[in-house]
C-alpha positions as a Markdown table, in Angstrom:
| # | Residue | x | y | z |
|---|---|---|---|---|
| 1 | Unk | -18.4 | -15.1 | -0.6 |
| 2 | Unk | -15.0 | -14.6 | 1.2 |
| 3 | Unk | -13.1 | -11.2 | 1.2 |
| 4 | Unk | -9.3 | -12.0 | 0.1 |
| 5 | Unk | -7.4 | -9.9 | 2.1 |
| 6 | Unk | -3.8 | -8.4 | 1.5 |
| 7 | Unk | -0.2 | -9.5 | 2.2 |
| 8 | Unk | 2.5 | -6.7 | 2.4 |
| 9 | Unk | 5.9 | -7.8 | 0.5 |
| 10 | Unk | 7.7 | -8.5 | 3.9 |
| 11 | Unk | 5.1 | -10.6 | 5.6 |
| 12 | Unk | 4.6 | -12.5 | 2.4 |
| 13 | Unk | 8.2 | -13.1 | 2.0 |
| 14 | Unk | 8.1 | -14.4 | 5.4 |
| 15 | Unk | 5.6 | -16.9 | 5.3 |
| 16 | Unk | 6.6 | -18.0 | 1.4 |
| 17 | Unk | 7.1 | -21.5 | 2.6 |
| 18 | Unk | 4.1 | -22.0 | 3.5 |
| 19 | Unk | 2.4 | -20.3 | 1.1 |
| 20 | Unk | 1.0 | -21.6 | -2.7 |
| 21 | Unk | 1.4 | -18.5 | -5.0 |
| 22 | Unk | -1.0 | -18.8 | -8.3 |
| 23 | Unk | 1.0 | -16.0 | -10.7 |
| 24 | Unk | -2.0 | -14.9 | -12.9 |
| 25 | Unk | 0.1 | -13.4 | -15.3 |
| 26 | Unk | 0.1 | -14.2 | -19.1 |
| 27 | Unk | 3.2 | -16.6 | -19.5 |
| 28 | Unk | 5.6 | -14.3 | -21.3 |
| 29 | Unk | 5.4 | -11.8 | -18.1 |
| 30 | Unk | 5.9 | -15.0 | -16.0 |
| 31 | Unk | 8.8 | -15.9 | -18.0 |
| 32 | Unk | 9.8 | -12.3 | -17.2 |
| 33 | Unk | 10.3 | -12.9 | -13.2 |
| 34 | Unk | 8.2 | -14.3 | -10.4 |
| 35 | Unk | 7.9 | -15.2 | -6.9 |
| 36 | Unk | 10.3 | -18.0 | -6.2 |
| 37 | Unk | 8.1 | -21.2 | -6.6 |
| 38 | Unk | 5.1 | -19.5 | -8.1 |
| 39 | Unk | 3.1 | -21.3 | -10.0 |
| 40 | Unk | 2.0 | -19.6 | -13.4 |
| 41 | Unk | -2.0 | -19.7 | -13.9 |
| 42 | Unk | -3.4 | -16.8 | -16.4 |
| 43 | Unk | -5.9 | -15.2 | -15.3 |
| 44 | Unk | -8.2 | -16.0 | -17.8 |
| 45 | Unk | -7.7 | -19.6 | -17.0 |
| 46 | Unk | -8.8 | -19.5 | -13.6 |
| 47 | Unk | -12.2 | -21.0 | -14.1 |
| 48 | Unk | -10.8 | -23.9 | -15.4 |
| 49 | Unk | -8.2 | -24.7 | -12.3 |
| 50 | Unk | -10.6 | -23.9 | -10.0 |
| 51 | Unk | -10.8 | -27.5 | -8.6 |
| 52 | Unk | -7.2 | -27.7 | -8.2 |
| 53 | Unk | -7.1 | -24.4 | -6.9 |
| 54 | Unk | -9.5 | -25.5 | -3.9 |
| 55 | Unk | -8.2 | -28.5 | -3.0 |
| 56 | Unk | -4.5 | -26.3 | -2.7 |
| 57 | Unk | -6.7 | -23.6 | -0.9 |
| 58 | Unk | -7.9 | -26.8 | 1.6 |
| 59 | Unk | -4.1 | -28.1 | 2.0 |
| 60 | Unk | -3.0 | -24.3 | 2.9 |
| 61 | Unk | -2.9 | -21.0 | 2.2 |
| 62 | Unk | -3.0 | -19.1 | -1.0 |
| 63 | Unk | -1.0 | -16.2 | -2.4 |
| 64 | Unk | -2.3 | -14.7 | -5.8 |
| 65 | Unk | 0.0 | -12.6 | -7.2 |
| 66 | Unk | 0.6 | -10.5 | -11.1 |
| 67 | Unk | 2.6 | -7.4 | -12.2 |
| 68 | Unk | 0.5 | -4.6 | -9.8 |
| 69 | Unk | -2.0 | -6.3 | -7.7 |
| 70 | Unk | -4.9 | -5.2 | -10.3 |
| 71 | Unk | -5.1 | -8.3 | -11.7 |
| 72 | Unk | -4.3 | -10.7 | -8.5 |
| 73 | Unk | -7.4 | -8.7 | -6.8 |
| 74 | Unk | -9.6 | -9.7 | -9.8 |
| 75 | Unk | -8.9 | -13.3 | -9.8 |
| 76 | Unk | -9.0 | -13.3 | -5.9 |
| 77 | Unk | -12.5 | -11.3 | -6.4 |
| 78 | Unk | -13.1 | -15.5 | -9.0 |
| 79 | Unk | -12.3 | -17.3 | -6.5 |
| 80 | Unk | -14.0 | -15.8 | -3.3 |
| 81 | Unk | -17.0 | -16.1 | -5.7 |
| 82 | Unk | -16.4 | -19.7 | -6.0 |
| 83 | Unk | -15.7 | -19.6 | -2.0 |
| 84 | Unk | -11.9 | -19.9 | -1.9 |
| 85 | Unk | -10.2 | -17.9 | 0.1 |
| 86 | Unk | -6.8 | -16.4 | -1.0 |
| 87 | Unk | -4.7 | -13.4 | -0.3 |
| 88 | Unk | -3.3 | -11.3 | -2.6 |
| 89 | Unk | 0.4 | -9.3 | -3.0 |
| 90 | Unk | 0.0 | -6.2 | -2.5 |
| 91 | Unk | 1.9 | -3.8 | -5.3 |
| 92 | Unk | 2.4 | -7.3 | -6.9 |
| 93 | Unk | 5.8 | -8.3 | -8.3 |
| 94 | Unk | 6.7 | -4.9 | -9.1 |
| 95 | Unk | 6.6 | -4.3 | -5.4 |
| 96 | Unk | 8.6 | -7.2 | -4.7 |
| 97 | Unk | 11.1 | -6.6 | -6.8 |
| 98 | Unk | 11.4 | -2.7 | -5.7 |
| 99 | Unk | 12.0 | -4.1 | -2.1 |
| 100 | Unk | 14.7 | -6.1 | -3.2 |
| 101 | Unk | 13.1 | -9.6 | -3.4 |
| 102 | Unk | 14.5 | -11.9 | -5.7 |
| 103 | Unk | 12.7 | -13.0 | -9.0 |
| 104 | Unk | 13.0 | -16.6 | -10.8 |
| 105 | Unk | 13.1 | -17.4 | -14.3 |
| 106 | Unk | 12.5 | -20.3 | -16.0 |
| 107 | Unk | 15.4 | -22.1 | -17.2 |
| 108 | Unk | 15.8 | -21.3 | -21.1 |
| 109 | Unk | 14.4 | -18.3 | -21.0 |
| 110 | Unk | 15.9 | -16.2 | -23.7 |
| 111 | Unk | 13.3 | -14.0 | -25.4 |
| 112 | Unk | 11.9 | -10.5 | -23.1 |
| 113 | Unk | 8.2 | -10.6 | -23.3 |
| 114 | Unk | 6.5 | -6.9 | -22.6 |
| 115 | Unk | 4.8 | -7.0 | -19.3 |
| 116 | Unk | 0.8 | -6.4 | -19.8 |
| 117 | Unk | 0.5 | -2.5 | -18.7 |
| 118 | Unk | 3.4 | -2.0 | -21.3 |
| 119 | Unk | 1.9 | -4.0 | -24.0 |
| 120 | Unk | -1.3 | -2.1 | -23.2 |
| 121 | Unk | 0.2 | 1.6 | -23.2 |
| 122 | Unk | 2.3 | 0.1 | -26.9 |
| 123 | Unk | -1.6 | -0.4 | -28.4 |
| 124 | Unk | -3.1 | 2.3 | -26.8 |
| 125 | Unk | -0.7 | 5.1 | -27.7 |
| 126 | Unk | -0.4 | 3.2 | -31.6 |
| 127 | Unk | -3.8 | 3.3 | -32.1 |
| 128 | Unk | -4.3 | 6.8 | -30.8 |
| 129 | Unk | -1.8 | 8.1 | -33.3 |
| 130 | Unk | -2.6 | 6.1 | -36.2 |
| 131 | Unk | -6.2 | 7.3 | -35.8 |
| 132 | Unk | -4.6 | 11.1 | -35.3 |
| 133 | Unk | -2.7 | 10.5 | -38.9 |
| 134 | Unk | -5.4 | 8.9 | -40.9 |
| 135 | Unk | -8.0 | 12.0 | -39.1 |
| 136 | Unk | -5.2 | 14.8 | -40.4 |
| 137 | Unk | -4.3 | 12.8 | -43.7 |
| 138 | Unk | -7.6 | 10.8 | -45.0 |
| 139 | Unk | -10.7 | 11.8 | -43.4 |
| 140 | Unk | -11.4 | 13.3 | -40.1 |
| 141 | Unk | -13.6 | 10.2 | -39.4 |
| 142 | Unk | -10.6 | 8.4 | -38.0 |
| 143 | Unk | -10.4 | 10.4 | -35.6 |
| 144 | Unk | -13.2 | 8.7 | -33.9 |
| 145 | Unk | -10.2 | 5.7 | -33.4 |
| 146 | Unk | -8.4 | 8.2 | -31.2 |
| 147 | Unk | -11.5 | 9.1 | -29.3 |
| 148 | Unk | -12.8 | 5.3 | -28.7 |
| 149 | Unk | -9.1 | 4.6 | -26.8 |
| 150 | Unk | -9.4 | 7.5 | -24.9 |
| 151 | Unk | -13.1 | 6.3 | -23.6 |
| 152 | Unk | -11.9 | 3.3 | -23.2 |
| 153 | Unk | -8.9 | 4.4 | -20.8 |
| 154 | Unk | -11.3 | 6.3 | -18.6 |
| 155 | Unk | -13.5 | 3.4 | -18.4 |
| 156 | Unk | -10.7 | 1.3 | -17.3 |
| 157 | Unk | -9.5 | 3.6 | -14.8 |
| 158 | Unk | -13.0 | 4.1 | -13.1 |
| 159 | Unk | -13.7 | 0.4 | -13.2 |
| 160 | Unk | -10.1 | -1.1 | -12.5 |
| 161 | Unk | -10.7 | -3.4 | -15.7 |
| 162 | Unk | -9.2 | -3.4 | -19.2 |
| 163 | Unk | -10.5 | -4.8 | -22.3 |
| 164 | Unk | -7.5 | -4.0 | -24.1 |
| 165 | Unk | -5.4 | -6.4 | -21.8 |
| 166 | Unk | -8.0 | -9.0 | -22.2 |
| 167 | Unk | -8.2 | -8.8 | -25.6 |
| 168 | Unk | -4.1 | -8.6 | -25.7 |
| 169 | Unk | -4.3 | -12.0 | -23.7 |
| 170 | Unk | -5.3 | -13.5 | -26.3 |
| 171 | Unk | -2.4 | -13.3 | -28.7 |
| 172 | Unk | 0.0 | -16.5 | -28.9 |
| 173 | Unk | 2.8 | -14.9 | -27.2 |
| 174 | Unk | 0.3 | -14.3 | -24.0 |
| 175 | Unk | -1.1 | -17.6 | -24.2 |
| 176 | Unk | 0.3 | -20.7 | -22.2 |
| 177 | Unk | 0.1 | -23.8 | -23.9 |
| 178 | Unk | -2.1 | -26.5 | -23.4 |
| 179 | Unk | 0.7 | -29.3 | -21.9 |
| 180 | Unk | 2.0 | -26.3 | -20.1 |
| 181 | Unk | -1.2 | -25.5 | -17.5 |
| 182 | Unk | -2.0 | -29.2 | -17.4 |
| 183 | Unk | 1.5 | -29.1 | -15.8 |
| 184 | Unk | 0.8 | -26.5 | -13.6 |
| 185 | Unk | -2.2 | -27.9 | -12.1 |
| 186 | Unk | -0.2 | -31.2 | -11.8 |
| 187 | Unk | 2.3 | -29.3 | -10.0 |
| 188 | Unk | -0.8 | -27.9 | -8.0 |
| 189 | Unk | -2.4 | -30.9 | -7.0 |
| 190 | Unk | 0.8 | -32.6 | -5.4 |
| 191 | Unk | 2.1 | -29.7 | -3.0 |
């Protein structure tokens, strides 16, 4: 296994011509701002680009990148299993952006799409008060709905994982579509 190690925003913005960034953000984040000529691959689709992505990671280097670096360390964590070595951004786009790097958007975008930490917090704090309501209002059995999130928060702060975003990934608006990562990888395989 290979330990991905960790660009800083400058050096990465340096070297970004040489560089193949793999954006594992869900689409609608993508859609949201990325690294100028990023290359959008979800997370959760990793496994199945992981030929492309070696045969990029044999042509040159690779920069995995997403919203914080939480995510870009998992998928580095994939493909170091898989024994492809990448880097990752460190602080992600957010960092990025904060040093005053430009993001790209795809040409017709129109519609915001929620970044994953905010969808996240959105379901999290819904369900926590819904469960708070129908504990106060029905029975004080619901509460347990409030309880559950709030395990589940601490368990995804000690483990730097979140079943909520995983199960969030899921929905349409988080999902690319199928012609859309087989042009990805297309885009992959000839750079």
């Amino acid at each position: 296994m290979t330990t991905p190690t960790t660009l800083g925003t400058g050096e990465a913005r340096t070297r970004l011509h040489e560089l193949t960034v793999i954006d594992v953000r869900t689409p609608g984040e993508y859609a949201g701002g990325h690294l100028p000529g990023a290359l959008n691959i979800p997370i959760d689709q990793i496994q199945r680009s992981l030929p492309d992505i070696r045969d990029a990671a044999e042509r040159g280097d690779i920069l995995v990148v997403c919203a914080s670096g939480a995510r870009s360390e998992n998928a580095c964590r994939i493909l170091a299993d898989h024994h492809i070595t990448t880097a990752t951004l460190s602080g992600g786009t957010s960092a990025w952006a904060a040093d005053g790097h430009d993001l790209h958007r795809p040409q017709g975008t129109t519609r915001a799409t929620w970044g994953m930490e905010r969808q996240v917090r959105f379901t999290a704090g819904a369900v926590v008060l819904i469960g708070l309501l129908l504990g106060a209002f029905v029975h004080p059995a619901f509460q347990i709905l409030s309880a559950g999130i709030a395990a589940g928060l601490v368990f995804s702060a000690l483990t730097n994982t979140c079943g909520m975003a995983a199960m969030l990934t899921k929905l349409p608006h988080n999902r690319p579509r199928a012609a859309d990562l087989d042009n990805t990888l297309a885009e992959l395989r000839n750079r």
